[in-house]
PDB file of C-alpha atoms in Angstrom:
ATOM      1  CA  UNK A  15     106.577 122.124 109.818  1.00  0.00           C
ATOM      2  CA  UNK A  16     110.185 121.417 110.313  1.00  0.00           C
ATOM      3  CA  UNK A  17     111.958 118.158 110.898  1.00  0.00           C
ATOM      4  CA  UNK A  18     114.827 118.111 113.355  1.00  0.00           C
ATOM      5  CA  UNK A  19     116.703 115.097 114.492  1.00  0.00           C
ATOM      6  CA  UNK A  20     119.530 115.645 117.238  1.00  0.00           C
ATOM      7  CA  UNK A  21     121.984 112.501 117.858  1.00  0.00           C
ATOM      8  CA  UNK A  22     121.685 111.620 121.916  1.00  0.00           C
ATOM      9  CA  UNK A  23     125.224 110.002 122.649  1.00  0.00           C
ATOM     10  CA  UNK A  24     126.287 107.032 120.478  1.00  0.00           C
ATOM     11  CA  UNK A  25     126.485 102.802 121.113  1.00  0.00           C
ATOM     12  CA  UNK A  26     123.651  96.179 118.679  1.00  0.00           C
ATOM     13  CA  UNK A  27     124.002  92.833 117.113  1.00  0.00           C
ATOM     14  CA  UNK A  28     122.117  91.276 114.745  1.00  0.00           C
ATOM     15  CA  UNK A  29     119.145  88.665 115.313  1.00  0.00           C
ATOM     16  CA  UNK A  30     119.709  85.536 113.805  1.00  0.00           C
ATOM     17  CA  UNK A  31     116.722  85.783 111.618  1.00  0.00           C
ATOM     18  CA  UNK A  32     116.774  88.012 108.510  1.00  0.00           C
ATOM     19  CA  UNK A  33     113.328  90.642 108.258  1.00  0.00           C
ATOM     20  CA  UNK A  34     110.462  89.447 105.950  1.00  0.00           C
ATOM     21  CA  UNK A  35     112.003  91.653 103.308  1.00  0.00           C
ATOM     22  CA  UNK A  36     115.646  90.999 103.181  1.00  0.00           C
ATOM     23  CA  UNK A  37     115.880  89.328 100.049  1.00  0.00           C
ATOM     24  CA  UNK A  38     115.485  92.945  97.970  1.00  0.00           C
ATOM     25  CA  UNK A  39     114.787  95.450 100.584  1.00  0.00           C
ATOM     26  CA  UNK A  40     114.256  99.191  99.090  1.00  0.00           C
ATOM     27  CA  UNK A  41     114.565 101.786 101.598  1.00  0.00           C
ATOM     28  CA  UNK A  42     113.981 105.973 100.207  1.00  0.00           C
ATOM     29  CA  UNK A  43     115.865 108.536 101.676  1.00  0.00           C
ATOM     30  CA  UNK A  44     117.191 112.110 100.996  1.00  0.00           C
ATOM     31  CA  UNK A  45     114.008 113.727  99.903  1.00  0.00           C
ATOM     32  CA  UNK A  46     113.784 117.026  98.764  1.00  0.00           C
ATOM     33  CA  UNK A  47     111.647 119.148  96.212  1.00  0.00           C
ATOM     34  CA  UNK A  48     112.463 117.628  93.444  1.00  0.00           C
ATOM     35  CA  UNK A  49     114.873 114.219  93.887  1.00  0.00           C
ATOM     36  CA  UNK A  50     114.450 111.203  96.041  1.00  0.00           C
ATOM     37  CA  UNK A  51     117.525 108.446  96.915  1.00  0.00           C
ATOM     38  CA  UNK A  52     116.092 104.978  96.857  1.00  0.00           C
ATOM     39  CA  UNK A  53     119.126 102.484  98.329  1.00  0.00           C
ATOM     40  CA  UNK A  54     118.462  98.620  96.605  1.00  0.00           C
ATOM     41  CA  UNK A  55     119.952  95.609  98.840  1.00  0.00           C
ATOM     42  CA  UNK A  56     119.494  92.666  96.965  1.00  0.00           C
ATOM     43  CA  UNK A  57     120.810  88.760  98.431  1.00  0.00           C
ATOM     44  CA  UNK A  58     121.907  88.209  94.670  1.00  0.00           C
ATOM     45  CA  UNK A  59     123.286  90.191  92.142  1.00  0.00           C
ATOM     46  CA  UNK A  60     120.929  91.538  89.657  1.00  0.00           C
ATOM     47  CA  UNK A  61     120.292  94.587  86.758  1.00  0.00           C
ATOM     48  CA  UNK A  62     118.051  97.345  88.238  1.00  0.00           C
ATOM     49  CA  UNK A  63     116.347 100.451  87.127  1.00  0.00           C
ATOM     50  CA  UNK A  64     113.435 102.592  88.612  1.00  0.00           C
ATOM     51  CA  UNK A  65     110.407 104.147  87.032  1.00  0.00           C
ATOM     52  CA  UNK A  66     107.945 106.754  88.660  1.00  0.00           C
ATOM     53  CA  UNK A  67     105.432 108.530  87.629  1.00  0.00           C
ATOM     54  CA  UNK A  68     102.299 110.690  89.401  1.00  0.00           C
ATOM     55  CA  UNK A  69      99.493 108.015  88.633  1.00  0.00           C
ATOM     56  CA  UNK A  70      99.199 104.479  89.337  1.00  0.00           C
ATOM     57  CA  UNK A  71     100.273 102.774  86.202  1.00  0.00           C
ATOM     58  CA  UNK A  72     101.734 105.779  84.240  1.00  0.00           C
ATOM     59  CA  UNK A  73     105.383 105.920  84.308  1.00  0.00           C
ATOM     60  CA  UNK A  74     107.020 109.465  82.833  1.00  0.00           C
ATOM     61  CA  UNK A  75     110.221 108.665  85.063  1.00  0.00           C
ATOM     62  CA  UNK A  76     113.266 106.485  84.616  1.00  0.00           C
ATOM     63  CA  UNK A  77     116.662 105.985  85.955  1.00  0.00           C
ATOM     64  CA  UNK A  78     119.653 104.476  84.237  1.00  0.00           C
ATOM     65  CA  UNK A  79     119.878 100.623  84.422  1.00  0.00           C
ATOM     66  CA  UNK A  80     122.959  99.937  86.871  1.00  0.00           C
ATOM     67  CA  UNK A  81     124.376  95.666  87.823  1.00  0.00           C
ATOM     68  CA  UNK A  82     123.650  95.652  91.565  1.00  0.00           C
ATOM     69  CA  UNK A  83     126.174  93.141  93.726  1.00  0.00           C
ATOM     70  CA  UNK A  84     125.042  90.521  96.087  1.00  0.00           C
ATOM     71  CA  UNK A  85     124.882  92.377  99.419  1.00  0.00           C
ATOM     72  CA  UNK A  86     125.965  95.599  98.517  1.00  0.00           C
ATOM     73  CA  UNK A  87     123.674  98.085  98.531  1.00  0.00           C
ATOM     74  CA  UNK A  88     123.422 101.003  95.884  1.00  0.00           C
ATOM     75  CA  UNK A  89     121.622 104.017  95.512  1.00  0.00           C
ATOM     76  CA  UNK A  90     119.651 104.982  92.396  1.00  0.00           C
ATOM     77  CA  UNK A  91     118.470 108.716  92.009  1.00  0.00           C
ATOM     78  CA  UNK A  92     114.447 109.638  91.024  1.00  0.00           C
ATOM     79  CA  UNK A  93     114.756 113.363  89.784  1.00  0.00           C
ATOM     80  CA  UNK A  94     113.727 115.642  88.068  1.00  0.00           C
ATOM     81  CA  UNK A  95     110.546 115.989  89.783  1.00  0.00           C
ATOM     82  CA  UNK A  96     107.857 118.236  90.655  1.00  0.00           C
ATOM     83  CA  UNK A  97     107.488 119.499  94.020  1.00  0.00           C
ATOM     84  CA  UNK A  98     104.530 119.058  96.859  1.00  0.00           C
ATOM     85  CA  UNK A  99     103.523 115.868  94.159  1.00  0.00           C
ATOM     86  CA  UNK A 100     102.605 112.126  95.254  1.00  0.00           C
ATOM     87  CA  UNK A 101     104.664 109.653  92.884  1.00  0.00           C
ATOM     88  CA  UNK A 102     104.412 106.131  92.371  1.00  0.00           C
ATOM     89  CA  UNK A 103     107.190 104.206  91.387  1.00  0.00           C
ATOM     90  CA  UNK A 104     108.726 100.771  91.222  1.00  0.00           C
ATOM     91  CA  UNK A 105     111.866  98.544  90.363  1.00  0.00           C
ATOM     92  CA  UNK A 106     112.206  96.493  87.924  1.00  0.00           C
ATOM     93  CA  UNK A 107     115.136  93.475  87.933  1.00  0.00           C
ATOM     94  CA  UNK A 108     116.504  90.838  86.059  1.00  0.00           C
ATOM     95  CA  UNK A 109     119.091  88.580  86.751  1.00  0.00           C
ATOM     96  CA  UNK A 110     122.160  88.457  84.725  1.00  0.00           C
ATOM     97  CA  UNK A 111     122.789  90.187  81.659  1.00  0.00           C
ATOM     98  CA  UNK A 112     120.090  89.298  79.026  1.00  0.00           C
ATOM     99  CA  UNK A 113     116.462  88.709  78.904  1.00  0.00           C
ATOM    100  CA  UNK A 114     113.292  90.504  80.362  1.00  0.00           C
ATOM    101  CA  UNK A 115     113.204  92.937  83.169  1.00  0.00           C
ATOM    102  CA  UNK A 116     110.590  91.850  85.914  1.00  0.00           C
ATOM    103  CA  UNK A 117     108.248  94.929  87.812  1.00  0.00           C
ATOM    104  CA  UNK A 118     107.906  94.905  90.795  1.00  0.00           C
ATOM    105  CA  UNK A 119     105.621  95.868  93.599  1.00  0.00           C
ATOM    106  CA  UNK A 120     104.003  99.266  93.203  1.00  0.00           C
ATOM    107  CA  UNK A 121     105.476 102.082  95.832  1.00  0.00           C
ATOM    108  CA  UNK A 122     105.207 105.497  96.319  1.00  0.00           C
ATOM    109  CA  UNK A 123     106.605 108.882  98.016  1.00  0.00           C
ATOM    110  CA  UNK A 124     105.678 112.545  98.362  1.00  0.00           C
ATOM    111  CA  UNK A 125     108.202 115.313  97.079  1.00  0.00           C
ATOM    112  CA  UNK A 126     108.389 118.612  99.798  1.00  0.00           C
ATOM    113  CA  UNK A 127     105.345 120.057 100.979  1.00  0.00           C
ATOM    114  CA  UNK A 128     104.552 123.489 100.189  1.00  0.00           C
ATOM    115  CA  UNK A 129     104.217 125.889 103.280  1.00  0.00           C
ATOM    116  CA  UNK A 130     100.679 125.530 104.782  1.00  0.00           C
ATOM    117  CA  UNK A 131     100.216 121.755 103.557  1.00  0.00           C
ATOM    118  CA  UNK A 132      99.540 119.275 106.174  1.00  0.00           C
ATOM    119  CA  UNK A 133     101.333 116.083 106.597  1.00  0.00           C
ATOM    120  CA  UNK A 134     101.732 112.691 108.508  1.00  0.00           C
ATOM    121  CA  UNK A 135     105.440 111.930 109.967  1.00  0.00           C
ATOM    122  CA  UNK A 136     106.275 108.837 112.304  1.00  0.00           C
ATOM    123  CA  UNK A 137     109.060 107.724 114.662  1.00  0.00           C
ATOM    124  CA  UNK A 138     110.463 105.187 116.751  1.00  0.00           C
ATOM    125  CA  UNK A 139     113.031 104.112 118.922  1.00  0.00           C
ATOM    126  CA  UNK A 140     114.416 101.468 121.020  1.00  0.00           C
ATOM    127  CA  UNK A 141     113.655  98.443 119.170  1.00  0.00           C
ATOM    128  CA  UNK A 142     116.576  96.616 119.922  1.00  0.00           C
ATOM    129  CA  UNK A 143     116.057  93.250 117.768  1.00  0.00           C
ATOM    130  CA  UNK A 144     119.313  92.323 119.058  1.00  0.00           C
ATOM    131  CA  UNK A 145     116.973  90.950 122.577  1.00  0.00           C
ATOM    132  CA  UNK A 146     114.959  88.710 120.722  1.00  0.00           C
ATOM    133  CA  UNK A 147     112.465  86.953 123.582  1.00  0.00           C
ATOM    134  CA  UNK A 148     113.080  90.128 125.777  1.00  0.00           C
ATOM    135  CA  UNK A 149     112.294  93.219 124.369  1.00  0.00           C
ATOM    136  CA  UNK A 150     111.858  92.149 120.900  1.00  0.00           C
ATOM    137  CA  UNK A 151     109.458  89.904 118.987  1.00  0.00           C
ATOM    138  CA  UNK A 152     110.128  90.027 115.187  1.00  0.00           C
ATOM    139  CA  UNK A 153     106.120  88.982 114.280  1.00  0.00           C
ATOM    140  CA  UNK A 154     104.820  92.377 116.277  1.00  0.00           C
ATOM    141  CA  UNK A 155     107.726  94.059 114.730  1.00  0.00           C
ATOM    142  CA  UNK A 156     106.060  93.482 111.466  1.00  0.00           C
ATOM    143  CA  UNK A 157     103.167  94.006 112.412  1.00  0.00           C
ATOM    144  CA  UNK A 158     104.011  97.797 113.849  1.00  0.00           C
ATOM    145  CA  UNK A 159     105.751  98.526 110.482  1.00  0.00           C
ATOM    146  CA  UNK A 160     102.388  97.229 109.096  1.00  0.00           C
ATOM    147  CA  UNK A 161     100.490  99.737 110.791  1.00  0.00           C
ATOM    148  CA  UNK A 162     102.653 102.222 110.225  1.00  0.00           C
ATOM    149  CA  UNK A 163     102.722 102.326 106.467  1.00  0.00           C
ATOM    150  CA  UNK A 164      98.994 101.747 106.617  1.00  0.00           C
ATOM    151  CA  UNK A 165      99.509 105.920 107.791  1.00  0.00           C
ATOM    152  CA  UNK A 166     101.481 106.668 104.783  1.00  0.00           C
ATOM    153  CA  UNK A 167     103.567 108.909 106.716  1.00  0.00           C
ATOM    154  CA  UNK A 168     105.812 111.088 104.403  1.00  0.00           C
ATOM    155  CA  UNK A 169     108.825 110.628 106.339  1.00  0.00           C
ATOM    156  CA  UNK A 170     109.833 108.430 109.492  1.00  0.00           C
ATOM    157  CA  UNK A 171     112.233 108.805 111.673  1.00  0.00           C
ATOM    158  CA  UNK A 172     114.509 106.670 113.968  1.00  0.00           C
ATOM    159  CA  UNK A 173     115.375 108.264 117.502  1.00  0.00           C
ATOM    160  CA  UNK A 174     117.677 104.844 118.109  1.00  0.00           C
ATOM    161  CA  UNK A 175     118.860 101.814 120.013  1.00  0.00           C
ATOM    162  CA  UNK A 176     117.587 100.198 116.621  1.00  0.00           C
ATOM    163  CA  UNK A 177     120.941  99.420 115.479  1.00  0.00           C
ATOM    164  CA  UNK A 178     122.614  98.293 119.027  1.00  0.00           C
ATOM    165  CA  UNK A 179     127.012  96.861 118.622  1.00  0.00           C
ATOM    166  CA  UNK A 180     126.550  96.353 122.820  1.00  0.00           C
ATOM    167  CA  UNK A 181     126.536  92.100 121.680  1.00  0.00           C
ATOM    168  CA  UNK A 182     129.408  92.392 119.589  1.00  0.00           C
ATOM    169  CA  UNK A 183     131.916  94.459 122.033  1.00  0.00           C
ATOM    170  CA  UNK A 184     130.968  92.567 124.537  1.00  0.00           C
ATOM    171  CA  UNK A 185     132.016  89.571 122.860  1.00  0.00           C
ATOM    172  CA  UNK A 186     134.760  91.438 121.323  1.00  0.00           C
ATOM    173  CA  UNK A 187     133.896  90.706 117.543  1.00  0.00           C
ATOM    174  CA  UNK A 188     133.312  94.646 116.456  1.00  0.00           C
ATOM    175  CA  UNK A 189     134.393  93.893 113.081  1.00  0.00           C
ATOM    176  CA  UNK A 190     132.912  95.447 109.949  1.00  0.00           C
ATOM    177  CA  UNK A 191     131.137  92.473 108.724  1.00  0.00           C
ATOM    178  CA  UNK A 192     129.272  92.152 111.788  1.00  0.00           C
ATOM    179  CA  UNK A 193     128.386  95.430 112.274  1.00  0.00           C
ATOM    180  CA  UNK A 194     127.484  95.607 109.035  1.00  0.00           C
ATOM    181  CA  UNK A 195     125.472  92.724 109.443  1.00  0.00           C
ATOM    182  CA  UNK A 196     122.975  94.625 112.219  1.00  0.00           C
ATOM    183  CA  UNK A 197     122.916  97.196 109.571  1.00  0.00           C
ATOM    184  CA  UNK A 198     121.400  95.215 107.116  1.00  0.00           C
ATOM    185  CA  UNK A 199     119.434  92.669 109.374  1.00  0.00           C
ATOM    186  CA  UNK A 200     116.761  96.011 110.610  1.00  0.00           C
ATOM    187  CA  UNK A 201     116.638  96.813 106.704  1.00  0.00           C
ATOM    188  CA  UNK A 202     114.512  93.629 106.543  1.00  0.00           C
ATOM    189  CA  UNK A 203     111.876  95.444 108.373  1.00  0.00           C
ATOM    190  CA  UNK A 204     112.306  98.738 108.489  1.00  0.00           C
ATOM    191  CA  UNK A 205     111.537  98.244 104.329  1.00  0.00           C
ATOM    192  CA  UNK A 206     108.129  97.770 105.096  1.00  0.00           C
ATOM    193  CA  UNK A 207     108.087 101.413 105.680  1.00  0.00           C
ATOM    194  CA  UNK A 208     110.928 102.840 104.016  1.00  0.00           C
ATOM    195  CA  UNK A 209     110.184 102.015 100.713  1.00  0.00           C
ATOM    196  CA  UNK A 210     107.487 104.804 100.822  1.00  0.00           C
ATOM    197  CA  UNK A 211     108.320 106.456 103.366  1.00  0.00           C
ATOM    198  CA  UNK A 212     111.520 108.059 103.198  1.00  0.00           C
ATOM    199  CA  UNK A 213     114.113 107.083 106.666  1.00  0.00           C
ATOM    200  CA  UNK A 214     116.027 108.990 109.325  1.00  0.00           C
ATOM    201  CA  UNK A 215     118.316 107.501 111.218  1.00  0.00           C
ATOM    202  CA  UNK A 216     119.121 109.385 114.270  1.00  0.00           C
ATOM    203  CA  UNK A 217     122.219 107.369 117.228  1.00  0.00           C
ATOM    204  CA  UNK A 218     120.954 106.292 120.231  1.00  0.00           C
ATOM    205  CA  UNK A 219     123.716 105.452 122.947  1.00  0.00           C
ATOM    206  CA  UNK A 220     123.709 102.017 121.884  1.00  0.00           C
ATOM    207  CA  UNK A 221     124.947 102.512 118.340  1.00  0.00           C
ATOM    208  CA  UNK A 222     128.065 103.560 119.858  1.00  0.00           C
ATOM    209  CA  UNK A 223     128.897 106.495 117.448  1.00  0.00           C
ATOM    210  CA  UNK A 224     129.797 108.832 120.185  1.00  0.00           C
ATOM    211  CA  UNK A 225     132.752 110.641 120.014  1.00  0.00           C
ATOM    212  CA  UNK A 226     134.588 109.024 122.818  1.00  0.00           C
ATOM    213  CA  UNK A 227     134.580 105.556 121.329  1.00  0.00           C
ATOM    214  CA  UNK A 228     137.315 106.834 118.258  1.00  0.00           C
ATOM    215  CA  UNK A 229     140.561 105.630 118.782  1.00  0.00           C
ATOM    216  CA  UNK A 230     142.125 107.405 115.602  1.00  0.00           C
ATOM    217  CA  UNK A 231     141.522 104.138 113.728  1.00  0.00           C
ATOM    218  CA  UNK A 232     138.849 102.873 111.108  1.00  0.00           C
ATOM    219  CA  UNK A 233     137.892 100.129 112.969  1.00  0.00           C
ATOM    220  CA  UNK A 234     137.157 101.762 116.085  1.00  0.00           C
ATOM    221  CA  UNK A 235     133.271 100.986 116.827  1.00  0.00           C
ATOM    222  CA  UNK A 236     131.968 104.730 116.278  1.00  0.00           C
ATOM    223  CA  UNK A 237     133.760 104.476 112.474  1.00  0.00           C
ATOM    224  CA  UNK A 238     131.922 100.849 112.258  1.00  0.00           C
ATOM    225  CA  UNK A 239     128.656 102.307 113.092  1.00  0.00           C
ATOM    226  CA  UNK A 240     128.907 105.504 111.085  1.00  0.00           C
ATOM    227  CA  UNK A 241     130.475 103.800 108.301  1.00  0.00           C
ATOM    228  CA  UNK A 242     127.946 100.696 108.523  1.00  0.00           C
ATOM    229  CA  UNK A 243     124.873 103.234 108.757  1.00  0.00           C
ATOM    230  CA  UNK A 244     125.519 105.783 105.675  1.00  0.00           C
ATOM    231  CA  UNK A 245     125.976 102.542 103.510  1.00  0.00           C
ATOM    232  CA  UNK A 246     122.994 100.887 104.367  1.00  0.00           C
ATOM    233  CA  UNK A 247     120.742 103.903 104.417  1.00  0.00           C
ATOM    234  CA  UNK A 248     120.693 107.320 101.851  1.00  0.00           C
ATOM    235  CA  UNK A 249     120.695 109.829 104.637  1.00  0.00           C
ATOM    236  CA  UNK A 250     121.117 113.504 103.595  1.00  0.00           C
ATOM    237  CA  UNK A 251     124.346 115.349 104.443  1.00  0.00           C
ATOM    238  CA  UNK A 252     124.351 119.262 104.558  1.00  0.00           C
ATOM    239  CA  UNK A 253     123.137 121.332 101.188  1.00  0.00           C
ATOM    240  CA  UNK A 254     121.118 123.459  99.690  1.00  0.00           C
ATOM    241  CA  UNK A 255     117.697 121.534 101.324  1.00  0.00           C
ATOM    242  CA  UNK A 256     119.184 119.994 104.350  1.00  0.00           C
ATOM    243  CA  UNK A 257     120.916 121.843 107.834  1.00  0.00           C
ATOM    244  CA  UNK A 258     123.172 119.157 109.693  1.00  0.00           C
ATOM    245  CA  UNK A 259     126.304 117.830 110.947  1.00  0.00           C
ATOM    246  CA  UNK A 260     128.941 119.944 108.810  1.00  0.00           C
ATOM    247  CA  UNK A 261     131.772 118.450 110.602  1.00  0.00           C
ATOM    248  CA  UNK A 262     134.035 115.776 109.000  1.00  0.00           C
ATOM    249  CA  UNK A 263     135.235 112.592 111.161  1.00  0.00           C
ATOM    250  CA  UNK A 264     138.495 110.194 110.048  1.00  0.00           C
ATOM    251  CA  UNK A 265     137.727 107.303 108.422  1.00  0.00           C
ATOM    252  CA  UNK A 266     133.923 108.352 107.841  1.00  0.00           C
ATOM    253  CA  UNK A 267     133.914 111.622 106.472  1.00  0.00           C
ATOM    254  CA  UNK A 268     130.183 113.595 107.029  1.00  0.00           C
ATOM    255  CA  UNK A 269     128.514 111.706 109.858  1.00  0.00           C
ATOM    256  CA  UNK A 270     125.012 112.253 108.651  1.00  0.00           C
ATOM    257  CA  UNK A 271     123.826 112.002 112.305  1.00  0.00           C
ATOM    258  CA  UNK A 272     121.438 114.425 112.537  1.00  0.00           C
ATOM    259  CA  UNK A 273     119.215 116.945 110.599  1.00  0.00           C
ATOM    260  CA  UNK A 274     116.973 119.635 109.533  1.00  0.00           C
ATOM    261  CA  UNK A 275     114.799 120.280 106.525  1.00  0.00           C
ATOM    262  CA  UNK A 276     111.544 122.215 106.142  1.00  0.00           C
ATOM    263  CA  UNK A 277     108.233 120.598 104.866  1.00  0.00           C
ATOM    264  CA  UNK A 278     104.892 121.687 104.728  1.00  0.00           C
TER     265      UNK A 278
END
């Protein structure tokens, strides 16, 4: 099969209540044949490093140990592995500088298919936590992303109007830290599922990352958005594995807006 994802337009705010897994949300991205990204948002700082392997328990795989900030999210790299293979890994923390490193919960993630290999792949769009008692109720939202990593889909993929700025230009307070802010607020769920299931973020109109909405200066709301959304999430920019958006923007560089890769 082949994946495509194709931005619609660009144009959220966040919810006052943080997902069920904001405290250390781990969201996968990037895979290919042989590496997967995992991005680590932690509410304090800690020391992290991953360890995979291809069976439950056995762990042939490690990453460097790198000091993690409070809110900042940063990527650690899983390579060096084998293609069309199902790996478990986890992360294991500590806080501060000394004692014992602490495992934590089991995940896992499927390298690139090989051609002819069937597969499971999920989307969704238009969940808008930012209309909380309208459109959105953050106990079903859990429960979807329950469901859907019950289906152990090997990648999903966002369509948008899941990371809506409308609230915040309305109100005229686009500023980094609140966009930022919705950014990190649908990491709370959308973890539930990305931490084995590799993410795709693809702009709705409400993300407002169309062209039109650049003014030539980095905090125009499209530089926000972009800016705000290829922090928060390891989404794959044009290379050897991945066709995309090849075209630089100022003040974001590669928009990492849309995508396509061949699995299976």
């Amino acid at each position: 099969g082949q994946g495509k994802g194709q931005g619609r337009g660009q144009g959220g705010q966040a919810h006052d209540q943080d997902g069920p897994a904001a405290r250390l949300s781990l969201i996968l991205g990037r895979p290919t044949d042989r590496s997967v990204t995992l991005s680590v948002l932690s509410a304090v700082g800690l020391d992290v490093y991953a360890e995979w392997g291809a069976a439950t328990g056995t762990f042939t795989g490690k990453s460097p140990t790198v000091a993690i900030k409070a809110g900042e999210p940063t990527e650690v790299e899983l390579d060096g592995l084998t293609p069309d293979t199902k790996y478990v890994y986890r992360l294991r923390t500590r806080a501060g500088a000394a004692g014992e490193f602490t495992a934590g919960e089991e995940c896992s993630f499927h390298t690139q298919r090989a051609p002819g290999q069937t597969f499971t792949f999920a989307l969704q769009g238009d969940s808008h936590p930012e209309r909380a008692g309208r459109m959105f109720d953050s106990d079903l939202y859990v429960r979807t992303m329950g469901n859907v990593a019950k289906d152990a889909p090997d990648f999903y993929i966002l369509m948008g109007d899941d990371f809506s700025i409308d609230p915040l230009i309305e109100r005229n307070a686009c500023t980094k830290g609140a966009v930022d802010r919705v950014y990190a607020h649908q990491r709370g769920f959308l973890g539930l599922v990305g931490r084995s299931s590799p993410l795709f973020l693809v702009n709705g109109n409400h993300e407002q990352a169309a062209r039109y909405t650049l003014d030539g200066t980095e905090t125009s709301p499209g530089v926000l958005a972009a800016c705000a959304r290829n922090r928060m999430f390891p989404l794959p920019a044009p290379d050897a594995f991945y066709g995309g958006d090849a075209e630089p923007v100022e003040h974001v560089g590669l928009l990492r807006d849309y995508y396509a890769w061949t699995w299976g």
